[in-house]
Short mmCIF file of C-alpha atoms in Angstrom, two decimals:
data_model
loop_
_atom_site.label_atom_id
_atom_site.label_comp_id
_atom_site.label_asym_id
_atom_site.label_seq_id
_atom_site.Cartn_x
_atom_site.Cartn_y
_atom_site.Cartn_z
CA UNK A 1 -95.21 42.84 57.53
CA UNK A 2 -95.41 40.17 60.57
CA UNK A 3 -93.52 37.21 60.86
CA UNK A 4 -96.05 34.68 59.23
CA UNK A 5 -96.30 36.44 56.39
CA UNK A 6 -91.70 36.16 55.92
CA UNK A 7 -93.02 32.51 56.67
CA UNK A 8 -95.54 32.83 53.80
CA UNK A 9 -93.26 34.51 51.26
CA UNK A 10 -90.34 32.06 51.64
CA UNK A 11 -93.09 28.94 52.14
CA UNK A 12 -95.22 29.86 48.88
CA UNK A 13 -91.88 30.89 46.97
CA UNK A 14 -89.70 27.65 48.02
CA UNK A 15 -92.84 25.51 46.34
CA UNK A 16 -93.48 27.27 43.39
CA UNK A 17 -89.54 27.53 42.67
CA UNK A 18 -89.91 23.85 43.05
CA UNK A 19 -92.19 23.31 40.89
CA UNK A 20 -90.55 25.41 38.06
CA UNK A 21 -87.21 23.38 38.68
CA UNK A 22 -89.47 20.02 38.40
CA UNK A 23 -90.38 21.52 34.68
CA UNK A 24 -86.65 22.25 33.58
CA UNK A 25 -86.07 18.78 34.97
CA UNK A 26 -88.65 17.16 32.35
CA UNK A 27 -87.61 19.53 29.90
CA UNK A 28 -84.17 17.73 29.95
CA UNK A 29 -85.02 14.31 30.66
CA UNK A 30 -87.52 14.45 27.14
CA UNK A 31 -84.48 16.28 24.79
CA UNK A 32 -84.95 13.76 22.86
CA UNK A 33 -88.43 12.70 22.69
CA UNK A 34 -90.27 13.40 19.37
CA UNK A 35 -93.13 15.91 19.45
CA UNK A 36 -92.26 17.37 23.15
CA UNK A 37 -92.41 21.29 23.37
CA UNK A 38 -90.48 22.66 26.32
CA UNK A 39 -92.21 23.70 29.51
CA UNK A 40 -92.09 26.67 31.53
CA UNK A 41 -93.66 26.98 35.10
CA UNK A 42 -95.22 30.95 35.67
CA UNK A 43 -94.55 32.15 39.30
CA UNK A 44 -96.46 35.07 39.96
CA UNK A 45 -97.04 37.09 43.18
CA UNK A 46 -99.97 35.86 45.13
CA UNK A 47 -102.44 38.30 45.96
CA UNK A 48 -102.40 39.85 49.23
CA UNK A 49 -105.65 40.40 51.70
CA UNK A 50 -106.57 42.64 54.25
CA UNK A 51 -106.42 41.56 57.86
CA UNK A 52 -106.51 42.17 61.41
CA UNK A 53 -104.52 40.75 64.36
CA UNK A 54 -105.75 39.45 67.72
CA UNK A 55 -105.22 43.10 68.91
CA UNK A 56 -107.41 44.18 66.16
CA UNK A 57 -105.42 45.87 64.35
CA UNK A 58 -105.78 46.24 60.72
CA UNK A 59 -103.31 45.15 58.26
CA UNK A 60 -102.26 43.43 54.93
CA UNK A 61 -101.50 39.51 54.69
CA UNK A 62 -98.63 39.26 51.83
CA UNK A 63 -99.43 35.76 49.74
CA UNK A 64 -95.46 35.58 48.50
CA UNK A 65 -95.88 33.63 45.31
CA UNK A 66 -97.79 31.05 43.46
CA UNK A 67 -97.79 28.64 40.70
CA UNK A 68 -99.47 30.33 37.69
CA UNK A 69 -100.21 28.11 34.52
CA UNK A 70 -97.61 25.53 32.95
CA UNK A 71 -96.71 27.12 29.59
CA UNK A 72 -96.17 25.67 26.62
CA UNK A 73 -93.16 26.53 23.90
CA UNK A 74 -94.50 26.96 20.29
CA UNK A 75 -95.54 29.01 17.33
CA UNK A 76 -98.49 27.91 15.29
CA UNK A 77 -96.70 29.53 12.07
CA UNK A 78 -93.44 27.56 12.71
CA UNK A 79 -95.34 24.56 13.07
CA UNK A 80 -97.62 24.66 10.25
CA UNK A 81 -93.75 25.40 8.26
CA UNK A 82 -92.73 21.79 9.63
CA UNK A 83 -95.28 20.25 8.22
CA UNK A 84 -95.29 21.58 5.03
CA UNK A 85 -92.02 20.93 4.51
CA UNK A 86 -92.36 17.22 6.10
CA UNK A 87 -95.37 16.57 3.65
CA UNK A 88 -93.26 17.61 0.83
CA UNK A 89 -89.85 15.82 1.75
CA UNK A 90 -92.12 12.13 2.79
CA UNK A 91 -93.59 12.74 -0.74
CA UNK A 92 -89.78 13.38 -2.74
CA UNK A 93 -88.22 10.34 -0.28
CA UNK A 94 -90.79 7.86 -1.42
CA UNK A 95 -90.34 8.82 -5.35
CA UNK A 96 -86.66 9.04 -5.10
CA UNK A 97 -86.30 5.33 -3.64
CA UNK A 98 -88.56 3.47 -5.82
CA UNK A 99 -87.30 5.84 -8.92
CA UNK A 100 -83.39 4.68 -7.87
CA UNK A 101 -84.80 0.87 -7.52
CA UNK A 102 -86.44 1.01 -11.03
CA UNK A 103 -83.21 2.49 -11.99
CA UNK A 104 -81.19 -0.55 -11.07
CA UNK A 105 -83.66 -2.85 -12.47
CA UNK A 106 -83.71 -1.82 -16.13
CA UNK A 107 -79.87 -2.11 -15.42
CA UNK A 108 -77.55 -0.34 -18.36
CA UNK A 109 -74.82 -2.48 -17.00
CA UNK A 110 -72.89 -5.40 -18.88
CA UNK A 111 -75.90 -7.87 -18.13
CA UNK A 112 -78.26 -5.49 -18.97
CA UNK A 113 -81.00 -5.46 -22.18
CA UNK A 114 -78.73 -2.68 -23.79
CA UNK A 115 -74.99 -4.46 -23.57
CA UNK A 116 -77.03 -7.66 -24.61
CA UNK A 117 -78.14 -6.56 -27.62
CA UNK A 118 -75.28 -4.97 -28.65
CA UNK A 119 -73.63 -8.18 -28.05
CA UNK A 120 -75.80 -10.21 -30.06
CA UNK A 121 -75.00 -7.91 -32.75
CA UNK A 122 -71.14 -8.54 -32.32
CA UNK A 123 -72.05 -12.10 -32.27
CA UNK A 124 -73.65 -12.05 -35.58
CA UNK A 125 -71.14 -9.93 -37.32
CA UNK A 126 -68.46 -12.69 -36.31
CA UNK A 127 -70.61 -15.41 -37.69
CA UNK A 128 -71.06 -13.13 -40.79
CA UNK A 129 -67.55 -13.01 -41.25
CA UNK A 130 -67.21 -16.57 -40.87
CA UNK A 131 -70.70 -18.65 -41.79
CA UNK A 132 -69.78 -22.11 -41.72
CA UNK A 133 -68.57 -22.00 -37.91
CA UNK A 134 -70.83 -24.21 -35.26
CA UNK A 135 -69.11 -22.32 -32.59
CA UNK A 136 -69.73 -18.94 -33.70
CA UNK A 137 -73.47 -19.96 -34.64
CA UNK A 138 -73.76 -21.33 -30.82
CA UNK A 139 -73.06 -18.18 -29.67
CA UNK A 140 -75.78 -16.70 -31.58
CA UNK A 141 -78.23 -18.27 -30.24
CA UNK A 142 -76.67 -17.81 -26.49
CA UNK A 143 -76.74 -14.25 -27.55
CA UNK A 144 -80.28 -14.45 -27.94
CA UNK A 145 -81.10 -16.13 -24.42
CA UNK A 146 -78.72 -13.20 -22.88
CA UNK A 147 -80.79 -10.78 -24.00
CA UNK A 148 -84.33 -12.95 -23.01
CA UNK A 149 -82.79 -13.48 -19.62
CA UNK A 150 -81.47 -10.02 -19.26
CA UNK A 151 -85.22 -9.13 -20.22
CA UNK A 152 -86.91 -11.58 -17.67
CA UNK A 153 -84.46 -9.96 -15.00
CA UNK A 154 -85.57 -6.49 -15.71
CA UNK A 155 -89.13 -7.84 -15.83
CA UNK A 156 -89.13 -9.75 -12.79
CA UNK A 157 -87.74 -6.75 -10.94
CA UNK A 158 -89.67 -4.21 -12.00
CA UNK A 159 -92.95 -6.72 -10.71
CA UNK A 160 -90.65 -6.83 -7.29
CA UNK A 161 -90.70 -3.52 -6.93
CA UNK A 162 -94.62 -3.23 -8.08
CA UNK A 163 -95.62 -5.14 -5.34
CA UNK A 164 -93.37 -3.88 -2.35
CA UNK A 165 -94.59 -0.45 -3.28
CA UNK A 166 -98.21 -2.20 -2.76
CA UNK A 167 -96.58 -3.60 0.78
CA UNK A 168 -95.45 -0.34 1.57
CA UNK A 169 -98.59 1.84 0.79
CA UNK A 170 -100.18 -0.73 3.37
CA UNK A 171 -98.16 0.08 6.18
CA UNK A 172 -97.80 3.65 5.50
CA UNK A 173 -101.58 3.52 5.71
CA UNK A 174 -101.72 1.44 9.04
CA UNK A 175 -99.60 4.35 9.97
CA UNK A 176 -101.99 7.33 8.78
CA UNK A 177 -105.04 5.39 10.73
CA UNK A 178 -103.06 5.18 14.06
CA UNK A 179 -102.07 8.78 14.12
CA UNK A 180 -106.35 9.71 12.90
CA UNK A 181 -107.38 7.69 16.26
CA UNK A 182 -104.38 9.21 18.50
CA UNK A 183 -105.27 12.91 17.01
CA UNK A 184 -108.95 11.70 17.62
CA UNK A 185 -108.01 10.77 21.10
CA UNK A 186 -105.87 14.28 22.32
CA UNK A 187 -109.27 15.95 20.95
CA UNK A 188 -110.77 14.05 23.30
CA UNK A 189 -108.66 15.05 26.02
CA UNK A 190 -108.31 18.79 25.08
CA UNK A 191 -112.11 19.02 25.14
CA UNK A 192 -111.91 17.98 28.89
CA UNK A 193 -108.98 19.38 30.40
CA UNK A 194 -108.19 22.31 31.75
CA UNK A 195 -106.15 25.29 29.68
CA UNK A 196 -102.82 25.78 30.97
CA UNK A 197 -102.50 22.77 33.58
CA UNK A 198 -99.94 19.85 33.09
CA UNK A 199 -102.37 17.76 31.44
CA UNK A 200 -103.41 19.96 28.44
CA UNK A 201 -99.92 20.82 27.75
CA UNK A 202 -99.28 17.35 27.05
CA UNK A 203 -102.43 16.71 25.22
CA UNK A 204 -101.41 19.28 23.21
CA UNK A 205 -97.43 17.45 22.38
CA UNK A 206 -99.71 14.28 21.62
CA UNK A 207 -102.13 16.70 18.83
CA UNK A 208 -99.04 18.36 17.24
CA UNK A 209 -97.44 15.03 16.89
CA UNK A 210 -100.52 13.42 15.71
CA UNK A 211 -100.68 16.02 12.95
CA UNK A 212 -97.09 15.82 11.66
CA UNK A 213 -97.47 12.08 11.14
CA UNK A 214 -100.43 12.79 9.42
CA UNK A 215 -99.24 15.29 6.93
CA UNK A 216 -96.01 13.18 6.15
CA UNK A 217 -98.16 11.05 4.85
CA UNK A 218 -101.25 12.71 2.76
CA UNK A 219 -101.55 16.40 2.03
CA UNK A 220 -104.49 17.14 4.07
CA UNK A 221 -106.26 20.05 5.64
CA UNK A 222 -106.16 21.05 9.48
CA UNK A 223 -108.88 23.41 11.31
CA UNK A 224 -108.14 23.95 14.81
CA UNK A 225 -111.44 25.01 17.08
CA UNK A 226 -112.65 25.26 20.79
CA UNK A 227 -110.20 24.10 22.92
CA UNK A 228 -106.82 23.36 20.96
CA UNK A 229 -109.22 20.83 19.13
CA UNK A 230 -107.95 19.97 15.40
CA UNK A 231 -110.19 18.70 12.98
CA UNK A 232 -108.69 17.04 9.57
CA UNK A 233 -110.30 16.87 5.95
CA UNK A 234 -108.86 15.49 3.24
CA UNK A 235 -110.56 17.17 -0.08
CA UNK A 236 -114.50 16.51 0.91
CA UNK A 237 -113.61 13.52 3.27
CA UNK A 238 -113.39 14.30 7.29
CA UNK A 239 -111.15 12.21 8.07
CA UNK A 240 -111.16 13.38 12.28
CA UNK A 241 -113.81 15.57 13.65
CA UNK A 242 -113.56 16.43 16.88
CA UNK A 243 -113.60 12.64 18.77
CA UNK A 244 -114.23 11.09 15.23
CA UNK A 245 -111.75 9.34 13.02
CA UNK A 246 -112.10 8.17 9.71
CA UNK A 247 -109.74 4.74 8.36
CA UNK A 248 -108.38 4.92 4.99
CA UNK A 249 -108.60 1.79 3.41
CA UNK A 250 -105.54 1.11 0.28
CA UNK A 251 -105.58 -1.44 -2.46
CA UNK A 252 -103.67 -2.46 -5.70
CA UNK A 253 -104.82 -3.81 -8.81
CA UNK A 254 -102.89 -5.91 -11.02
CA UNK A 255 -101.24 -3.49 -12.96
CA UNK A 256 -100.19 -2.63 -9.61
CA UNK A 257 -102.00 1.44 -9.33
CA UNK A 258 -102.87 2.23 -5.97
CA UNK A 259 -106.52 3.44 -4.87
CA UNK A 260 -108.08 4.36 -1.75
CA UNK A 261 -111.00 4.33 0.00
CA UNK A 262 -112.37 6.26 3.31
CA UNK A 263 -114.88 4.46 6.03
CA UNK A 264 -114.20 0.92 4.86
CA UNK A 265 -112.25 -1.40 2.22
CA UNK A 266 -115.31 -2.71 0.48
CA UNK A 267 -117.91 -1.66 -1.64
CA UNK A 268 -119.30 0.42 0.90
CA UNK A 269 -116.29 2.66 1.46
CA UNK A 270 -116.36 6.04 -0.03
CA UNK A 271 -113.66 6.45 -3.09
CA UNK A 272 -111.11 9.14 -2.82
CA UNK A 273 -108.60 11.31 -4.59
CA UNK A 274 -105.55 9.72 -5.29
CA UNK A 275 -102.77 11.41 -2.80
CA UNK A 276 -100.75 14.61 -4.52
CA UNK A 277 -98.54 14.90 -1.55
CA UNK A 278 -96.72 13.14 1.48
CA UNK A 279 -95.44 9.15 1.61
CA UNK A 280 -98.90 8.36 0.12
CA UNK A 281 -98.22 10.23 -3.23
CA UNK A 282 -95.17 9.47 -4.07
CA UNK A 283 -96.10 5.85 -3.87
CA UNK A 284 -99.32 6.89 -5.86
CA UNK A 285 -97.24 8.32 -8.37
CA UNK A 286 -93.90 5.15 -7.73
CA UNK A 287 -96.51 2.85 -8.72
CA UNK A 288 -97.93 5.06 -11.94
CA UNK A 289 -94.10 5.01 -12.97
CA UNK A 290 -93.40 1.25 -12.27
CA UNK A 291 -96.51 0.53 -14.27
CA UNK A 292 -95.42 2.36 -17.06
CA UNK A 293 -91.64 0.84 -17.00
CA UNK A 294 -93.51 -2.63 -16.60
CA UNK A 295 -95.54 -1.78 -19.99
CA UNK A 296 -92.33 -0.62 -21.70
CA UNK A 297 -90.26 -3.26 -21.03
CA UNK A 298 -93.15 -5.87 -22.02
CA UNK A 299 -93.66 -3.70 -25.22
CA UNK A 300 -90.04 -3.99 -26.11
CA UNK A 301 -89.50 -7.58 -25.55
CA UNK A 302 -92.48 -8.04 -27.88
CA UNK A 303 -90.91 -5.70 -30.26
CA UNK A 304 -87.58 -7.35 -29.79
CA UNK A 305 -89.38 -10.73 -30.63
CA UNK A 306 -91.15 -9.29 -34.28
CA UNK A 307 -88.16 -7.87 -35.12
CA UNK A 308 -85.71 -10.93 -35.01
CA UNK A 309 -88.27 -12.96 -36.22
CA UNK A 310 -89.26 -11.03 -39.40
CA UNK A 311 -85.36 -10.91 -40.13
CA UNK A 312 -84.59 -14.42 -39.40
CA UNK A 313 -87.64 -15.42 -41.81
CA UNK A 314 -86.22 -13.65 -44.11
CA UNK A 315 -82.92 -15.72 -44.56
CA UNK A 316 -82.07 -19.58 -45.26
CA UNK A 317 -80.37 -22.29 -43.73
CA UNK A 318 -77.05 -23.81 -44.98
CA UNK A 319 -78.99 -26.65 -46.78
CA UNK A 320 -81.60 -23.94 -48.14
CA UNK A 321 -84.03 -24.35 -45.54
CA UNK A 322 -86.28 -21.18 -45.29
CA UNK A 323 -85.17 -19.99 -41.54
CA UNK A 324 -87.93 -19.95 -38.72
CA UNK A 325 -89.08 -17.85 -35.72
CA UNK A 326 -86.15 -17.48 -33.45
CA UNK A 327 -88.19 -16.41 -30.79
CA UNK A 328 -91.76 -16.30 -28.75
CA UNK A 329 -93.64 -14.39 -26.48
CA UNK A 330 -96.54 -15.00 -24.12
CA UNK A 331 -97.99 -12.45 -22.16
CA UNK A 332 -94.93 -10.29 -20.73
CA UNK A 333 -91.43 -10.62 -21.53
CA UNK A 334 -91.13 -13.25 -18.11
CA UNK A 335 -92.61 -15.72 -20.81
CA UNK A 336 -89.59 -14.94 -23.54
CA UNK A 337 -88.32 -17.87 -24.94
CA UNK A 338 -85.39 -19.00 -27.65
CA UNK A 339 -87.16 -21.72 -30.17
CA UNK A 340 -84.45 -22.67 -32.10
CA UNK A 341 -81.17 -25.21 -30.48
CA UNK A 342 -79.56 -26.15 -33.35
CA UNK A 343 -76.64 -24.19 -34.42
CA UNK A 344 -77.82 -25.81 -37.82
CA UNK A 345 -81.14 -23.68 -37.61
CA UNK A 346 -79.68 -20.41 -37.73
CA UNK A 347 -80.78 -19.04 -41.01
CA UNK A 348 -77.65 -16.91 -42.32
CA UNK A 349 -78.03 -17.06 -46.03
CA UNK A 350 -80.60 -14.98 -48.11
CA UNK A 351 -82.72 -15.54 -50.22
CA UNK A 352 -80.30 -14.68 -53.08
CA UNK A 353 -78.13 -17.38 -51.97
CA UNK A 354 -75.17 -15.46 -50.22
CA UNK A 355 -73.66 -17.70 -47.39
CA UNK A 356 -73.66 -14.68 -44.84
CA UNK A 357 -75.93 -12.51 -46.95
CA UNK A 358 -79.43 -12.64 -43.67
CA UNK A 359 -76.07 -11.79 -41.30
CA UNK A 360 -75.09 -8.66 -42.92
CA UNK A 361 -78.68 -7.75 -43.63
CA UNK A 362 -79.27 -7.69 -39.33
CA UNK A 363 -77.80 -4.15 -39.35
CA UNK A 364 -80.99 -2.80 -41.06
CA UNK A 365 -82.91 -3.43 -37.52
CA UNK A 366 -80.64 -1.26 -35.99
CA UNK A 367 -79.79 2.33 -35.46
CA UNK A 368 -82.59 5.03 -35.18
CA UNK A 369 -85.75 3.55 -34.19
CA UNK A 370 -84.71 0.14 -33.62
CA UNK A 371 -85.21 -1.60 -30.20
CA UNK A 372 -81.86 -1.05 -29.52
CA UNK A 373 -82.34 2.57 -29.75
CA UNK A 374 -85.63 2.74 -28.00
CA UNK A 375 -84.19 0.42 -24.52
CA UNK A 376 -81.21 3.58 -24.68
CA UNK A 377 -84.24 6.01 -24.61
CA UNK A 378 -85.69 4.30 -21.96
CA UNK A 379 -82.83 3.94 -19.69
CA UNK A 380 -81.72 8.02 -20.41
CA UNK A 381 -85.57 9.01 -20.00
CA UNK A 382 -85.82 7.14 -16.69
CA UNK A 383 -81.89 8.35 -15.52
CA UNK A 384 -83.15 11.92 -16.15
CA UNK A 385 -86.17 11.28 -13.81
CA UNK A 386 -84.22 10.01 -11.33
CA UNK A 387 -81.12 13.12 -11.29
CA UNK A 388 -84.50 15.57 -10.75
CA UNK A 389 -85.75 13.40 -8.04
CA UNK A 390 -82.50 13.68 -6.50
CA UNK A 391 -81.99 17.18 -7.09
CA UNK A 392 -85.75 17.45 -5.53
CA UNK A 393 -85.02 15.35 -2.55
CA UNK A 394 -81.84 17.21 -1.83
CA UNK A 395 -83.91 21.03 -2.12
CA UNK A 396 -86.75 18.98 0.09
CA UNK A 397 -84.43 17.94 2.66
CA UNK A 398 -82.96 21.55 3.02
CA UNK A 399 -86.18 23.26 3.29
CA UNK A 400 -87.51 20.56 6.28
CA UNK A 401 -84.24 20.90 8.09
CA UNK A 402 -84.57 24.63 7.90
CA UNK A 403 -88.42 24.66 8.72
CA UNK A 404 -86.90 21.82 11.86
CA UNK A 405 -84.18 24.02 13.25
CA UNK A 406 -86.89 27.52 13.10
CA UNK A 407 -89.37 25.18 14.99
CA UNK A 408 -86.65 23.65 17.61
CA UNK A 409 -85.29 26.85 18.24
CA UNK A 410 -88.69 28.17 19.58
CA UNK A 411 -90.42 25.07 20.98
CA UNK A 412 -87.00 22.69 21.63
CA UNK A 413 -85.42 21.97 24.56
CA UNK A 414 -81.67 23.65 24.43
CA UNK A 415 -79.92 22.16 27.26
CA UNK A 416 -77.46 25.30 27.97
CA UNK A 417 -81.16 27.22 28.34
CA UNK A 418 -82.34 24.51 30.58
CA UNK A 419 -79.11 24.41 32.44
CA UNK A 420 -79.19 28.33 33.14
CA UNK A 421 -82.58 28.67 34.00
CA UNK A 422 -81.96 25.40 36.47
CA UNK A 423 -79.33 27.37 37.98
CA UNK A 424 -81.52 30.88 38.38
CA UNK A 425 -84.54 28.95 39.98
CA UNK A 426 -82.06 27.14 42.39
CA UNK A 427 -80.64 30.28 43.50
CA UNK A 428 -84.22 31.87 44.04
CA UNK A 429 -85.46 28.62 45.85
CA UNK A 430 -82.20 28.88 48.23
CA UNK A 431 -82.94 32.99 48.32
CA UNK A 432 -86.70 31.57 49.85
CA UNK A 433 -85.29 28.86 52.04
CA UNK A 434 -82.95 31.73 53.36
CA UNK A 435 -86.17 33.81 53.89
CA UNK A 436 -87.73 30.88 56.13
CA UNK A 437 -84.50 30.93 57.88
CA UNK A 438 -84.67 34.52 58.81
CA UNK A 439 -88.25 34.24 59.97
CA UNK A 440 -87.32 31.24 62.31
CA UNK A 441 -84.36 33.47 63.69
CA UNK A 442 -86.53 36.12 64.82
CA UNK A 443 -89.34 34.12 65.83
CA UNK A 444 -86.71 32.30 68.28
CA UNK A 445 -85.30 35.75 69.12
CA UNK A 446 -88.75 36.70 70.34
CA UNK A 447 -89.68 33.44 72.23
CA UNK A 448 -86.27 33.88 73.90
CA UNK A 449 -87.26 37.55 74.82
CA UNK A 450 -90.19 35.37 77.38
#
């Protein structure tokens, strides 16, 4: 071994230990950057060559080291975990706010349908027991416009939450199109660069990434080909092939169901399946739900409305007066309204002649069946839906964080890792600098020899 090849060693190992400790040095500076997969440098010997001084002597040149190929953290079984589990947990997280929402809009609270018919009730057995009282007949018919307004409330939210699930579906979609044209656009790159260089590892952070946001939002299918390429169908759509992405298009109707289209938002625009998974499906299936609460609440009202009419018809005025509808309906419980404003017009005699006898008979329209009864089995159908949401989102969230922390371990960047293998490549790059050192010392040892 001659001196320029201690110069060589120390040279060649001094710049790839560099290198490596530039790596660890990204690694830490992106700990918190979503999507980035930790970094390793390889530092491998350099082949040596044959050789032969200037007195022609033969010998071998030593290379010391070299940079090998930057290598990339991750585990394509891990990853395709994560984003099951994501697809999954977007899908539960979507239900379980709009189910909670729909929750607090059919309200089983004191201003709610339910508390507002019972009170209507109470307020009709206290006119019962006392017939002749303007007071107690006023509240009556405030009882009634408690339970209309209680109904236009529940109404008008449910329609709230109808359209910001519409709102919502739109921007989850702008999101699902950006992340098609950036997976479209790492293809792009991956096709071109090089495997194992700087560049392709971080095509290949921007792909991965790409993907997750894609299945957090619609339960698609990945194919990965030539060159770390991934291609992306959902059902019979191809939604990005190789450099090629397809927009999803989303619209509402006016019962507010969501459908959506591939290749364009008009008639041209190819119809697809509704979404069973991700942030897309569970506002699919939020607005399915919110449709049907909209339905029941209008089918109540209208209920509600036949009901107290057909009893109030049934009964007389105090100056004989058969008694009249009480109420009216238009097209959805928004348009409920109270007809009658004279205490005077509150029909609580029968037929028979009793004073209170059309008061007392207002307990047939309750109890099993009634409207009262069917707003209860509303509210406890919908609470039930909304405790296995919960329990759903909770099992969801457990299973992602689980499928997170498997993934990190392997492909995350652990800063007590990062700060030991920082403080093995600085020792080895001051173990090189040491062997430059010696190789200056006895180069000047031989000069000074002359």
């Amino acid at each position: 071994m001659t001196v320029s090849d201690l110069f060589q060693i120390g040279v060649s190992g001094a710049r790839s230990y560099q290198a490596a400790m530039g790596a660890v040095s990204n690694n830490i500076a992106n700990t918190d950057t979503p999507g980035y997969s930790r970094r390793t440098i390889e530092v491998k010997e350099s082949p040596s060559g044959a050789g032969t001084t200037i007195w022609y002597r033969s010998g071998i040149a030593y290379g010391g080291a070299m940079i090998g190929q930057v290598m990339r953290a991750s585990d394509p079984y891990l990853d395709s975990a994560a984003r099951h589990t994501g697809n999954a947990l977007g899908s539960v997280d979507q239900r379980a706010r709009w189910m909670n929402d729909i929750q607090t809009a059919l309200n089983d609270g004191t201003l709610g349908v339910g508390q507002r018919m019972t009170a209507m009730f109470s307020a009709v057995e206290r006119l019962a027991s006392n017939p002749t009282d303007t007071t107690l007949r006023a509240d009556v018919l405030f009882s009634f416009e408690q339970i209309n307004t209680a109904f236009k409330q529940s109404h008008g939210d449910l329609v709230a939450i109808r359209d910001s699930i519409g709102q919502a579906a739109t921007s989850d979609v702008a999101a699902l199109n950006d992340a098609l044209q950036q997976l479209a656009t790492a293809n792009e790159g991956l096709r071109r660069s090089q495997e194992g260089t700087s560049a392709h590892v971080s095509l290949l952070d921007s792909r991965d990434q790409a993907l997750f946001e894609i299945t957090k939002r619609l339960n698609v299918t990945i194919e990965f080909g030539a060159n770390d390429v991934a291609n992306v169908k959902y059902g019979s759509e191809t939604l990005v092939e190789n450099v090629s992405a397809t927009q999803i298009f989303v619209s509402q109707d006016a019962d507010g169901l969501l459908h959506f289209q591939a290749g364009d938002a008009g008639p041209t625009g190819t119809a697809i399946a509704d979404p069973a998974g991700g942030s897309l499906g569970g506002l699919t299936s939020s607005a399915k739900i919110t449709k049907e609460r909209i339905e029941a609440v209008n089918d109540l009202a209208a209920e509600y409305v036949e009901v107290i009419n057909d009893w109030h018809m049934q009964g007389q005025t105090a100056d004989g007066t058969p008694g009249a509808a009480m109420l009216s309906i238009g097209a959805d419980a928004a348009s409920l309204e109270v007809l009658i404003t004279d205490p005077a017009g509150v029909a609580g005699a029968s037929a028979s002649g009793a004073i209170n006898g059309n008061l007392l008979a207002i307990t047939a329209i309750r109890g099993s069946g009634s409207v009262e009864d069917k707003w209860l089995s509303l509210i406890s159908t919908h609470g039930n839906l909304v405790s296995a949401t919960f329990a759903e989102q909770t099992a969801a969230s457990n299973r992602d964080q689980m499928a997170q922390a498997a993934r990190a371990d392997v492909s995350g960047v652990n800063l007590d890792r990062e700060a030991a293998d920082l403080l093995r490549l600085q020792q080895a790059y001051q173990a090189c600098a040491r062997v430059i050192q010696v190789a200056r010392e006895i180069t000047d040892s031989l000069f000074a020899i002359f």
